[in-house]
Short mmCIF file of C-alpha atoms in Angstrom, two decimals:
data_model
loop_
_atom_site.label_atom_id
_atom_site.label_comp_id
_atom_site.label_asym_id
_atom_site.label_seq_id
_atom_site.Cartn_x
_atom_site.Cartn_y
_atom_site.Cartn_z
CA MET J 29 -41.49 41.02 -19.12
CA SER J 30 -37.99 40.96 -17.80
CA ILE J 31 -36.96 39.95 -14.67
CA PRO J 32 -34.93 42.46 -12.04
CA ALA J 33 -32.04 40.24 -11.13
CA PRO J 34 -31.98 39.92 -7.02
CA GLU J 35 -29.57 43.07 -5.48
CA GLY J 36 -25.86 42.89 -6.09
CA ARG J 37 -25.96 39.63 -8.26
CA ARG J 38 -22.83 39.31 -10.49
CA VAL J 39 -22.34 38.05 -13.70
CA ALA J 40 -19.16 36.98 -15.37
CA LEU J 41 -19.16 37.65 -19.30
CA LEU J 42 -16.62 35.59 -21.00
CA THR J 43 -16.09 35.86 -24.54
CA LEU J 44 -14.68 32.72 -26.67
CA GLY J 45 -14.15 33.15 -30.45
CA CYS J 46 -13.96 35.86 -32.86
CA ALA J 47 -14.96 39.81 -32.83
CA ARG J 48 -18.15 39.43 -33.46
CA ASN J 49 -18.67 37.20 -30.21
CA GLU J 50 -17.32 40.28 -28.57
CA VAL J 51 -20.04 42.50 -30.09
CA ASP J 52 -22.61 40.28 -29.21
CA SER J 53 -21.37 39.57 -25.79
CA GLU J 54 -21.26 43.58 -24.76
CA GLU J 55 -25.39 43.79 -25.89
CA LEU J 56 -25.88 41.08 -23.22
CA ALA J 57 -23.27 43.05 -21.09
CA ALA J 58 -26.16 46.27 -21.79
CA ARG J 59 -29.43 43.80 -21.24
CA LEU J 60 -28.44 42.39 -18.11
CA SER J 61 -27.04 45.76 -16.26
CA THR J 62 -29.99 47.41 -17.49
CA ASP J 63 -31.85 44.67 -15.49
CA GLY J 64 -29.94 45.20 -12.36
CA TRP J 65 -27.16 42.57 -12.55
CA GLN J 66 -23.95 43.58 -12.01
CA VAL J 67 -21.61 43.09 -15.52
CA THR J 68 -17.79 41.65 -14.78
CA THR J 69 -15.25 39.75 -16.88
CA ASP J 70 -13.72 37.74 -13.84
CA GLY J 71 -15.93 34.45 -12.90
CA SER J 72 -13.95 33.98 -10.04
CA ALA J 73 -16.24 36.24 -7.83
CA ALA J 74 -19.65 35.69 -9.75
CA ASP J 75 -22.69 34.31 -9.04
CA VAL J 76 -23.44 33.39 -12.60
CA VAL J 77 -20.99 33.41 -15.02
CA LEU J 78 -22.40 33.14 -18.78
CA VAL J 79 -19.79 31.93 -21.29
CA ASN J 80 -20.48 33.14 -24.58
CA THR J 81 -19.74 30.73 -26.54
CA CYS J 82 -17.56 29.68 -29.79
CA GLY J 83 -18.02 26.11 -32.07
CA PHE J 84 -16.24 26.96 -35.29
CA VAL J 85 -13.78 24.54 -35.12
CA GLU J 86 -12.79 21.82 -32.93
CA LYS J 87 -10.03 23.38 -31.02
CA ALA J 88 -12.28 26.66 -30.45
CA LYS J 89 -14.61 23.90 -29.23
CA GLN J 90 -13.08 22.30 -26.81
CA ASP J 91 -11.67 25.89 -25.51
CA SER J 92 -15.35 26.72 -24.84
CA ILE J 93 -15.84 23.22 -22.58
CA GLU J 94 -12.63 23.78 -20.53
CA THR J 95 -13.78 27.32 -20.22
CA LEU J 96 -17.09 26.01 -18.91
CA LEU J 97 -15.88 23.33 -17.03
CA ALA J 98 -13.47 25.86 -15.25
CA ALA J 99 -16.24 28.43 -14.94
CA ALA J 100 -18.13 25.71 -13.08
CA ASP J 101 -15.06 24.84 -10.39
CA THR J 102 -15.70 28.06 -8.83
CA GLY J 103 -19.14 27.36 -7.79
CA ALA J 104 -21.31 29.87 -9.26
CA LYS J 105 -24.11 28.88 -11.89
CA VAL J 106 -22.30 28.38 -15.24
CA VAL J 107 -24.75 29.25 -18.70
CA ALA J 108 -23.70 27.96 -22.09
CA THR J 109 -24.15 30.13 -24.65
CA GLY J 110 -23.39 31.67 -28.21
CA CYS J 111 -21.74 29.64 -31.51
CA MET J 112 -21.31 26.13 -29.25
CA ALA J 113 -24.74 26.73 -27.68
CA GLU J 114 -26.64 27.34 -30.30
CA ARG J 115 -25.28 24.50 -32.83
CA TYR J 116 -25.74 22.07 -30.22
CA GLY J 117 -28.08 23.39 -27.47
CA ARG J 118 -29.29 20.31 -25.56
CA GLU J 119 -26.93 18.00 -26.93
CA LEU J 120 -23.66 20.32 -24.99
CA ALA J 121 -25.80 20.08 -21.90
CA ASN J 122 -26.70 16.41 -21.58
CA SER J 123 -22.79 16.35 -22.30
CA LEU J 124 -21.62 18.82 -19.70
CA PRO J 125 -24.23 18.17 -16.04
CA GLU J 126 -21.31 21.35 -14.93
CA ALA J 127 -23.84 23.44 -17.26
CA ALA J 128 -26.67 25.17 -15.79
CA ALA J 129 -28.46 25.91 -18.79
CA VAL J 130 -27.81 26.09 -22.63
CA LEU J 131 -29.23 28.86 -23.66
CA GLY J 132 -29.45 29.90 -27.79
CA PHE J 133 -29.52 33.41 -29.86
CA ASP J 134 -33.90 33.27 -29.07
CA HIS J 135 -33.16 33.42 -25.70
CA TYR J 136 -30.93 37.09 -26.06
CA PRO J 137 -33.78 39.48 -25.93
CA ASP J 138 -35.01 37.80 -22.42
CA ILE J 139 -31.43 36.92 -21.13
CA SER J 140 -31.80 38.26 -17.85
CA ALA J 141 -34.98 36.87 -16.64
CA LYS J 142 -33.61 33.11 -17.86
CA LEU J 143 -30.56 34.50 -15.34
CA ALA J 144 -32.45 35.72 -12.30
CA ALA J 145 -34.68 32.06 -12.78
CA ILE J 146 -31.20 30.02 -12.86
CA ALA J 147 -29.51 31.96 -9.93
CA ALA J 148 -32.50 31.37 -7.90
CA GLY J 149 -32.52 27.33 -8.67
CA GLU J 150 -34.70 26.96 -11.17
CA THR J 151 -34.76 24.87 -13.84
CA ILE J 152 -34.28 25.94 -17.40
CA GLU J 153 -35.22 24.40 -20.07
CA SER J 154 -32.05 24.10 -22.88
CA HIS J 155 -31.83 25.54 -26.65
CA ALA J 156 -33.05 23.64 -29.25
CA PRO J 157 -31.02 23.66 -32.08
CA ARG J 158 -32.53 24.35 -35.72
CA ASP J 159 -30.34 25.17 -38.96
CA ARG J 160 -31.19 29.47 -38.62
CA ARG J 161 -30.71 29.84 -42.90
CA THR J 162 -34.71 28.30 -42.60
CA LEU J 163 -35.66 31.32 -40.35
CA LEU J 164 -35.50 33.86 -43.36
CA PRO J 165 -36.84 34.43 -46.83
CA LEU J 166 -34.63 33.40 -49.50
CA THR J 167 -35.00 36.97 -51.08
CA PRO J 168 -32.17 38.93 -49.18
CA VAL J 169 -34.78 42.49 -49.22
CA GLU J 170 -37.12 40.40 -48.07
CA ARG J 171 -35.11 40.11 -44.66
CA ARG J 172 -35.63 43.18 -43.35
CA VAL J 173 -39.58 42.56 -41.95
CA SER J 174 -38.14 39.40 -39.81
CA ASP J 175 -38.84 38.99 -36.51
CA VAL J 176 -36.31 36.44 -36.31
CA VAL J 177 -33.76 37.11 -33.78
CA LEU J 178 -29.61 38.66 -34.31
CA PRO J 179 -27.17 39.17 -32.32
CA GLY J 180 -25.32 42.23 -32.41
CA HIS J 181 -28.12 43.58 -34.02
CA SER J 182 -30.99 44.31 -31.11
CA THR J 183 -32.38 48.05 -30.30
CA VAL J 184 -33.84 49.35 -27.88
CA ASP J 185 -36.63 51.03 -29.95
CA ARG J 186 -36.67 50.32 -33.54
CA HIS J 187 -39.55 52.76 -34.63
CA THR J 188 -37.02 55.89 -33.28
CA PRO J 189 -34.98 57.60 -35.53
CA ALA J 190 -31.71 55.28 -35.05
CA HIS J 191 -29.87 58.80 -34.13
CA LEU J 192 -31.95 59.45 -31.12
CA ARG J 193 -32.47 56.12 -29.60
CA PRO J 194 -30.36 54.45 -26.51
CA VAL J 195 -27.18 51.97 -27.74
CA LEU J 196 -27.66 48.66 -26.40
CA ARG J 197 -24.13 47.72 -25.99
CA GLN J 198 -21.91 48.15 -22.88
CA ARG J 199 -18.54 48.37 -23.77
CA LEU J 200 -16.82 45.11 -21.99
CA THR J 201 -13.13 46.82 -22.10
CA LYS J 202 -12.46 50.52 -22.63
CA GLY J 203 -9.32 50.48 -24.69
CA PRO J 204 -8.98 52.52 -27.58
CA VAL J 205 -10.10 50.37 -30.98
CA ALA J 206 -13.81 49.07 -30.66
CA SER J 207 -15.45 45.80 -33.21
CA LEU J 208 -18.49 47.16 -34.93
CA LYS J 209 -20.70 44.59 -36.45
CA LEU J 210 -21.77 45.15 -40.13
CA ALA J 211 -24.09 42.58 -40.88
CA SER J 212 -25.09 38.68 -39.30
CA GLY J 213 -25.09 35.39 -41.38
CA CYS J 214 -23.76 33.82 -44.76
CA ASP J 215 -25.43 33.02 -47.74
CA ARG J 216 -22.34 31.31 -48.59
CA ARG J 217 -22.27 27.64 -49.20
CA CYS J 218 -18.52 26.58 -48.53
CA ALA J 219 -18.36 23.03 -48.52
CA PHE J 220 -16.32 22.48 -45.06
CA CYS J 221 -17.79 25.98 -42.70
CA ALA J 222 -21.22 24.87 -41.00
CA ILE J 223 -21.41 28.68 -39.66
CA PRO J 224 -24.28 29.74 -41.97
CA THR J 225 -26.63 26.95 -40.29
CA PHE J 226 -25.70 28.10 -36.52
CA ARG J 227 -25.73 31.97 -37.21
CA GLY J 228 -28.34 32.04 -40.53
CA ALA J 229 -28.56 34.01 -43.58
CA PHE J 230 -26.93 37.00 -44.11
CA VAL J 231 -28.52 40.36 -42.86
CA SER J 232 -27.17 43.16 -43.35
CA ARG J 233 -27.57 46.23 -40.57
CA THR J 234 -28.99 49.84 -42.16
CA PRO J 235 -26.57 52.91 -42.09
CA ASP J 236 -28.33 54.67 -39.79
CA GLU J 237 -28.13 52.59 -36.64
CA LEU J 238 -24.38 52.15 -37.86
CA LEU J 239 -23.12 55.55 -38.03
CA ALA J 240 -25.35 56.13 -35.16
CA GLU J 241 -23.12 53.28 -32.71
CA ALA J 242 -19.99 54.23 -34.39
CA GLU J 243 -20.75 58.42 -32.27
CA TRP J 244 -21.83 56.33 -29.79
CA LEU J 245 -18.20 54.77 -29.35
CA ALA J 246 -16.98 57.61 -30.46
CA GLY J 247 -18.34 59.13 -27.37
CA GLU J 248 -16.85 56.20 -24.98
CA GLY J 249 -13.65 57.16 -26.18
CA VAL J 250 -12.52 54.67 -29.21
CA ARG J 251 -10.23 56.04 -31.84
CA GLU J 252 -10.37 52.83 -34.99
CA LEU J 253 -13.09 51.06 -35.56
CA VAL J 254 -12.88 47.27 -36.61
CA LEU J 255 -15.86 46.58 -38.59
CA VAL J 256 -17.19 42.65 -38.44
CA SER J 257 -19.12 39.80 -39.79
CA GLU J 258 -19.41 36.69 -41.28
CA ASN J 259 -18.83 38.45 -44.93
CA SER J 260 -18.36 42.30 -45.45
CA THR J 261 -18.58 42.19 -49.19
CA SER J 262 -21.50 41.07 -49.24
CA TYR J 263 -22.90 44.20 -47.01
CA GLY J 264 -25.80 46.41 -48.54
CA LYS J 265 -27.05 43.19 -50.83
CA ASP J 266 -30.36 42.92 -48.95
CA LEU J 267 -31.22 46.82 -48.23
CA GLY J 268 -30.87 47.47 -52.50
CA ASP J 269 -27.63 48.41 -52.69
CA PRO J 270 -24.14 45.94 -53.26
CA ARG J 271 -22.17 48.74 -53.01
CA LEU J 272 -23.31 50.32 -50.06
CA LEU J 273 -20.44 50.02 -48.18
CA GLU J 274 -18.56 51.89 -50.30
CA LYS J 275 -20.59 54.60 -49.92
CA LEU J 276 -20.59 53.85 -45.77
CA LEU J 277 -16.73 54.02 -45.01
CA PRO J 278 -16.22 58.13 -45.30
CA GLN J 279 -19.52 58.56 -43.47
CA LEU J 280 -17.67 56.49 -40.74
CA ALA J 281 -14.38 57.28 -41.16
CA GLY J 282 -15.86 61.12 -40.97
CA VAL J 283 -17.51 60.48 -37.36
CA ALA J 284 -16.00 62.71 -34.35
CA GLY J 285 -13.40 61.79 -32.55
CA ILE J 286 -12.79 58.39 -35.37
CA VAL J 287 -9.30 57.82 -36.95
CA ARG J 288 -8.91 55.03 -38.29
CA VAL J 289 -11.63 52.84 -40.23
CA ARG J 290 -10.57 49.07 -40.61
CA VAL J 291 -12.84 46.60 -42.54
CA SER J 292 -12.22 43.07 -42.45
CA TYR J 293 -13.66 39.67 -43.60
CA LEU J 294 -13.85 40.21 -47.00
CA GLN J 295 -14.74 37.84 -50.18
CA PRO J 296 -11.89 37.41 -53.20
CA ALA J 297 -14.52 36.67 -55.10
CA GLU J 298 -16.84 39.79 -54.08
CA THR J 299 -14.10 42.12 -53.52
CA ARG J 300 -15.51 44.43 -56.55
CA PRO J 301 -12.76 47.12 -57.94
CA GLY J 302 -15.00 49.71 -56.86
CA LEU J 303 -14.84 48.35 -53.02
CA VAL J 304 -10.52 48.57 -53.35
CA GLU J 305 -10.59 51.75 -54.52
CA ALA J 306 -12.35 52.77 -51.52
CA ILE J 307 -10.39 50.77 -48.76
CA ALA J 308 -7.31 51.64 -50.47
CA THR J 309 -7.95 55.19 -50.94
CA THR J 310 -10.21 57.07 -48.94
CA PRO J 311 -8.90 59.31 -45.88
CA GLY J 312 -8.89 57.54 -41.91
CA VAL J 313 -9.82 53.83 -43.63
CA ALA J 314 -6.88 51.68 -43.30
CA PRO J 315 -5.81 50.20 -46.40
CA TYR J 316 -6.24 46.75 -44.89
CA PHE J 317 -7.80 43.83 -47.14
CA ASP J 318 -8.29 40.72 -45.10
CA LEU J 319 -9.19 37.99 -48.08
CA SER J 320 -10.88 35.20 -47.43
CA PHE J 321 -9.05 33.56 -49.85
CA GLN J 322 -8.26 30.06 -47.51
CA HIS J 323 -6.47 28.26 -50.77
CA SER J 324 -5.14 29.15 -54.07
CA SER J 325 -5.06 25.49 -56.20
CA GLU J 326 -8.50 25.69 -58.16
CA PRO J 327 -8.86 22.13 -57.91
CA VAL J 328 -8.79 22.62 -54.32
CA LEU J 329 -11.22 25.67 -54.21
CA ARG J 330 -14.07 24.34 -56.81
CA ARG J 331 -14.32 21.16 -53.87
CA MET J 332 -13.96 24.27 -51.71
CA ARG J 333 -17.66 25.41 -53.30
CA ARG J 334 -14.53 28.29 -53.44
CA PHE J 335 -13.47 30.70 -56.58
CA GLY J 336 -10.65 31.80 -57.34
CA SER J 337 -7.26 30.75 -58.53
CA THR J 338 -3.31 31.74 -57.61
CA GLU J 339 -3.46 33.94 -60.57
CA ARG J 340 -6.94 35.66 -59.79
CA PHE J 341 -5.83 35.72 -56.04
CA LEU J 342 -2.72 37.70 -57.52
CA GLU J 343 -4.19 40.26 -59.83
CA LEU J 344 -6.58 41.26 -56.63
CA LEU J 345 -3.43 42.13 -54.82
CA ASP J 346 -2.11 44.00 -57.73
CA SER J 347 -4.79 45.51 -58.24
CA VAL J 348 -5.06 46.97 -54.07
CA ARG J 349 -1.15 47.82 -54.23
CA ALA J 350 -1.66 50.05 -57.66
CA LEU J 351 -3.60 52.22 -55.16
CA ALA J 352 -1.66 52.11 -52.00
CA PRO J 353 1.68 50.40 -52.41
CA GLU J 354 1.91 49.76 -48.71
CA ALA J 355 -1.45 48.14 -48.40
CA GLY J 356 -1.48 45.60 -45.95
CA ALA J 357 -2.89 42.66 -46.77
CA ARG J 358 -3.58 39.16 -44.54
CA SER J 359 -5.30 35.60 -45.08
CA ASN J 360 -6.09 32.33 -43.67
CA VAL J 361 -5.36 29.30 -45.81
CA ILE J 362 -6.87 25.62 -45.31
CA VAL J 363 -4.19 22.32 -45.75
CA GLY J 364 -5.43 18.51 -45.71
CA PHE J 365 -8.86 19.50 -47.65
CA PRO J 366 -10.50 16.40 -49.09
CA GLY J 367 -8.99 15.36 -52.16
CA GLU J 368 -5.33 18.11 -51.79
CA SER J 369 -2.56 16.60 -54.12
CA ARG J 370 0.92 17.26 -53.78
CA ALA J 371 0.69 19.92 -56.51
CA ASP J 372 -2.17 21.59 -54.88
CA VAL J 373 -0.34 22.30 -51.59
CA ALA J 374 2.73 23.51 -54.23
CA GLU J 375 0.40 25.51 -55.75
CA LEU J 376 -0.69 26.83 -52.87
CA GLU J 377 2.92 27.36 -51.64
CA ARG J 378 3.67 29.72 -54.92
CA PHE J 379 0.30 31.41 -54.39
CA LEU J 380 2.05 32.59 -50.94
CA THR J 381 5.55 32.89 -51.93
CA SER J 382 4.37 35.79 -54.95
CA ALA J 383 1.22 36.85 -51.78
CA ARG J 384 3.32 39.16 -50.44
CA LEU J 385 0.66 38.71 -47.17
CA ASP J 386 2.12 40.66 -43.26
CA ALA J 387 -0.06 37.68 -41.70
CA ILE J 388 -1.30 34.30 -42.76
CA GLY J 389 -3.01 32.15 -40.71
CA VAL J 390 -3.01 28.46 -41.23
CA PHE J 391 -5.57 26.01 -40.40
CA ASP J 392 -5.81 22.15 -40.96
CA TYR J 393 -8.69 20.42 -42.25
CA SER J 394 -10.97 18.96 -39.43
CA ASP J 395 -14.45 17.76 -40.90
CA GLU J 396 -17.15 19.37 -39.03
CA GLU J 397 -20.35 18.01 -38.68
CA GLY J 398 -23.36 18.69 -41.08
CA THR J 399 -20.72 20.16 -43.68
CA GLU J 400 -20.43 19.06 -47.43
CA ALA J 401 -16.89 18.39 -46.73
CA VAL J 402 -18.07 15.18 -44.77
CA THR J 403 -19.48 13.29 -47.34
CA LEU J 404 -16.72 13.27 -49.77
CA PRO J 405 -13.77 11.42 -50.74
CA GLY J 406 -10.43 11.38 -51.09
CA LYS J 407 -10.18 11.79 -47.34
CA VAL J 408 -6.39 13.29 -46.71
CA SER J 409 -4.75 10.91 -42.98
CA ARG J 410 -4.50 13.04 -40.44
CA ALA J 411 -0.13 11.79 -40.09
CA THR J 412 -0.08 14.20 -43.86
CA ILE J 413 -2.49 16.90 -42.70
CA LYS J 414 0.07 17.44 -39.58
CA ARG J 415 3.21 17.44 -42.41
CA ARG J 416 1.70 19.82 -44.37
CA TYR J 417 0.43 22.01 -41.73
CA ASP J 418 3.65 21.84 -40.57
CA ARG J 419 5.66 22.77 -43.31
CA LEU J 420 3.25 25.32 -44.52
CA SER J 421 3.20 26.86 -41.28
CA ALA J 422 7.30 27.39 -41.15
CA LEU J 423 6.77 28.62 -44.73
CA VAL J 424 4.53 31.60 -43.47
CA ASP J 425 6.67 32.26 -40.50
CA GLU J 426 9.79 33.13 -42.74
CA LEU J 427 7.33 34.79 -45.44
CA CYS J 428 5.43 37.29 -43.54
CA ALA J 429 8.69 38.46 -41.30
CA GLN J 430 10.44 38.83 -44.26
CA ARG J 431 7.34 41.15 -45.25
CA ALA J 432 7.76 43.04 -42.09
CA GLU J 433 11.55 43.25 -42.87
CA GLU J 434 10.42 44.99 -46.15
CA ARG J 435 9.07 47.80 -44.86
CA ILE J 436 11.88 48.71 -42.21
CA GLY J 437 12.44 52.26 -43.21
CA SER J 438 8.73 53.34 -44.90
CA THR J 439 6.67 56.00 -42.54
CA VAL J 440 3.60 54.15 -40.69
CA GLU J 441 0.45 55.43 -39.11
CA VAL J 442 0.64 53.49 -35.31
CA LEU J 443 -2.62 54.02 -32.69
CA VAL J 444 -1.45 53.45 -29.60
CA GLU J 445 -3.02 51.02 -27.47
CA GLN J 446 -0.69 50.50 -24.41
CA VAL J 447 1.67 52.65 -22.30
CA ASP J 448 4.05 50.56 -19.83
CA ALA J 449 6.65 52.60 -17.80
CA ASP J 450 9.54 51.30 -20.35
CA GLU J 451 7.52 50.61 -23.25
CA VAL J 452 5.01 51.82 -26.00
CA GLU J 453 3.08 49.36 -28.13
CA GLY J 454 0.68 49.56 -30.84
CA ARG J 455 -0.75 49.08 -34.06
CA ALA J 456 0.46 50.40 -37.94
CA ALA J 457 -2.91 50.49 -40.48
CA HIS J 458 -0.98 46.92 -41.35
CA GLN J 459 -1.88 45.82 -38.31
CA ALA J 460 -5.87 44.57 -37.15
CA PRO J 461 -5.85 44.04 -33.65
CA GLU J 462 -4.82 40.71 -31.81
CA ILE J 463 -4.20 38.75 -35.81
CA ASP J 464 -1.82 41.05 -37.57
CA GLY J 465 1.08 41.65 -34.39
CA SER J 466 2.38 45.28 -33.01
CA THR J 467 4.15 48.20 -33.53
CA THR J 468 6.24 48.95 -30.18
CA LEU J 469 7.44 53.00 -30.65
CA VAL J 470 10.92 53.71 -29.13
CA GLY J 471 13.15 56.68 -28.95
CA ASP J 472 10.99 60.18 -28.42
CA VAL J 473 8.04 58.67 -26.45
CA ALA J 474 7.34 61.08 -23.89
CA GLY J 475 3.95 61.51 -23.00
CA LEU J 476 2.28 59.05 -25.97
CA ARG J 477 -1.06 57.74 -24.42
CA PRO J 478 -3.54 55.34 -25.46
CA GLY J 479 -5.46 56.75 -28.37
CA ASP J 480 -2.25 58.76 -29.82
CA LEU J 481 -1.87 58.21 -33.86
CA VAL J 482 1.91 58.84 -34.11
CA THR J 483 3.74 58.65 -37.34
CA ALA J 484 6.52 57.04 -37.41
CA VAL J 485 9.31 55.66 -39.21
CA VAL J 486 10.26 51.28 -39.16
CA THR J 487 13.61 50.84 -37.59
CA GLY J 488 13.08 46.98 -37.38
CA SER J 489 11.50 43.69 -36.74
CA SER J 490 11.08 40.70 -35.17
CA GLY J 491 8.93 37.91 -36.69
CA VAL J 492 5.47 39.96 -37.81
CA ASP J 493 6.20 42.50 -35.54
CA LEU J 494 7.98 46.10 -35.44
CA VAL J 495 9.65 48.73 -34.07
CA ALA J 496 9.45 52.30 -35.22
CA SER J 497 10.58 55.62 -33.89
CA PRO J 498 7.76 58.79 -33.56
CA ILE J 499 9.21 62.40 -36.29
CA PRO J 500 9.36 65.17 -34.15
CA THR J 501 7.50 67.71 -35.44
CA HIS J 502 7.53 71.11 -35.18
CA HIS J 503 3.99 72.60 -33.96
CA ASP J 504 1.48 74.64 -32.31
CA PRO J 505 0.60 73.36 -28.75
CA GLY J 506 -3.15 74.63 -29.92
CA ASP J 507 -2.84 72.11 -32.85
CA ALA J 508 -2.95 68.97 -30.13
CA ASP J 509 -5.81 71.01 -27.80
CA ARG J 510 -8.12 71.42 -30.76
CA ALA J 511 -7.76 68.24 -32.39
CA GLY J 512 -9.17 66.77 -27.99
CA GLY J 513 -5.29 65.23 -27.19
CA GLU J 514 -1.83 66.07 -25.59
CA VAL J 515 1.04 65.85 -27.98
CA GLY J 516 4.67 64.41 -25.32
CA ASP J 517 8.22 66.12 -26.73
CA GLY J 518 7.37 67.08 -30.32
CA ALA J 519 5.96 64.11 -31.29
CA SER J 520 3.88 63.70 -34.66
CA VAL J 521 0.40 62.53 -33.16
CA SER J 522 -2.82 63.02 -33.61
CA GLY J 523 -4.62 63.78 -30.41
CA GLY J 524 -6.11 61.00 -27.64
CA PRO J 525 -9.03 59.47 -27.44
CA ALA J 526 -12.08 61.98 -28.14
CA ARG J 527 -15.29 62.86 -26.23
CA ALA J 528 -16.50 64.40 -29.74
CA GLY J 529 -20.14 62.97 -30.88
CA ARG J 530 -23.49 62.43 -29.00
CA ALA J 531 -23.47 61.48 -25.36
CA ALA J 532 -22.58 57.83 -24.52
CA ARG J 533 -26.03 55.86 -24.52
CA GLY J 534 -27.40 52.97 -23.69
#
């Protein structure tokens, strides 16, 4: 049973890492608010600072440590949770005495009581790490009956139909875009990745839960849903239907108030033709392909325990563009993986030069404890990795800038996210939040507001960022009112944040 927070107690939730962590933080916020905590994202005036850490790569872990130390300087009780806390537990607690506790995923259902005890000066035993892959059955379809804690999956009452029960989530930001967690965990065994050990085996959320949460988000003013998971292409395999995402996308796009649905985290080896078609052609779904290539040289991919090649990846991109010529595509790549040769790097450069990707993240390889790659021979020196990283980073900057230039003269649908006195900024369909650049609207922009979807012509670019001018249109003002928004000075707009769907819950 949860212990109510002392009256007036404030908890600051600081979130690091990916969009999946942001969803988890909003579940924690709902749990804490329900039990009386005043939840904020400002760590400067809180009694307890709860840091949702990232444990993906060395740089992310260092950011988490620095955030924890800075929070401790405020005089508040500091608690670490999230991926890094789950991965290291007591080891992190022993090396970081500034933290009052290190809590894992299993503490989430009782998070309020734990923080209340910590605020009262009690000592809470820190999390003991374990391989979370071992907590669920090997057979995916048997995982639904498990009671294992899955952050971002929890509900208030699982016995009540999803559309009738409160959503266990409290938004920490108020913009027109929100992430919706499709699933947690991963069944792949990529040699460089430790995520499955602390996030566990793959588990999908059911369509009814996702649709109910999407309606709730729409009621909160959300206009774009970003579907997140460790591997979105596996969605539905544990529910008995590996094509379930193809069926779910039009349903999510049909939720009143939602104007765009975006899918992220696609595995190329699992990206079936039917899913390509669904993403590329479904009205309301962004023709956007976030494909985790990681490399394109076959020898490197095999050592990574991944599949594909330059030619196969180019064929996949060709199949996308055959259906949607202006589709967006992005990826991440790793340089310096054990055994990587000059020829492998040249092959990766050949692929990237031909792929016409809108955005590319470049990562320099580092050993991650607990992964197979740590044990592999042929380690590349740090100096060589840095040279390759710098070279490839310069190449992808040039390639992505060229791709943005190719879009000049094209028509884009821009979701307005920020309106300042002198600037209107948003994102086109090929631009995911925070990672793929943005589009600045110029010209006839009077009356635009966050949440408007504007048809515009691209007039310029700077790096991956675009400049676009709204297309004037003549219309019946009543049409805009019926669409749920206001249109300013004739710009082509689909109305502002809709309040359709069920009333806000949770």
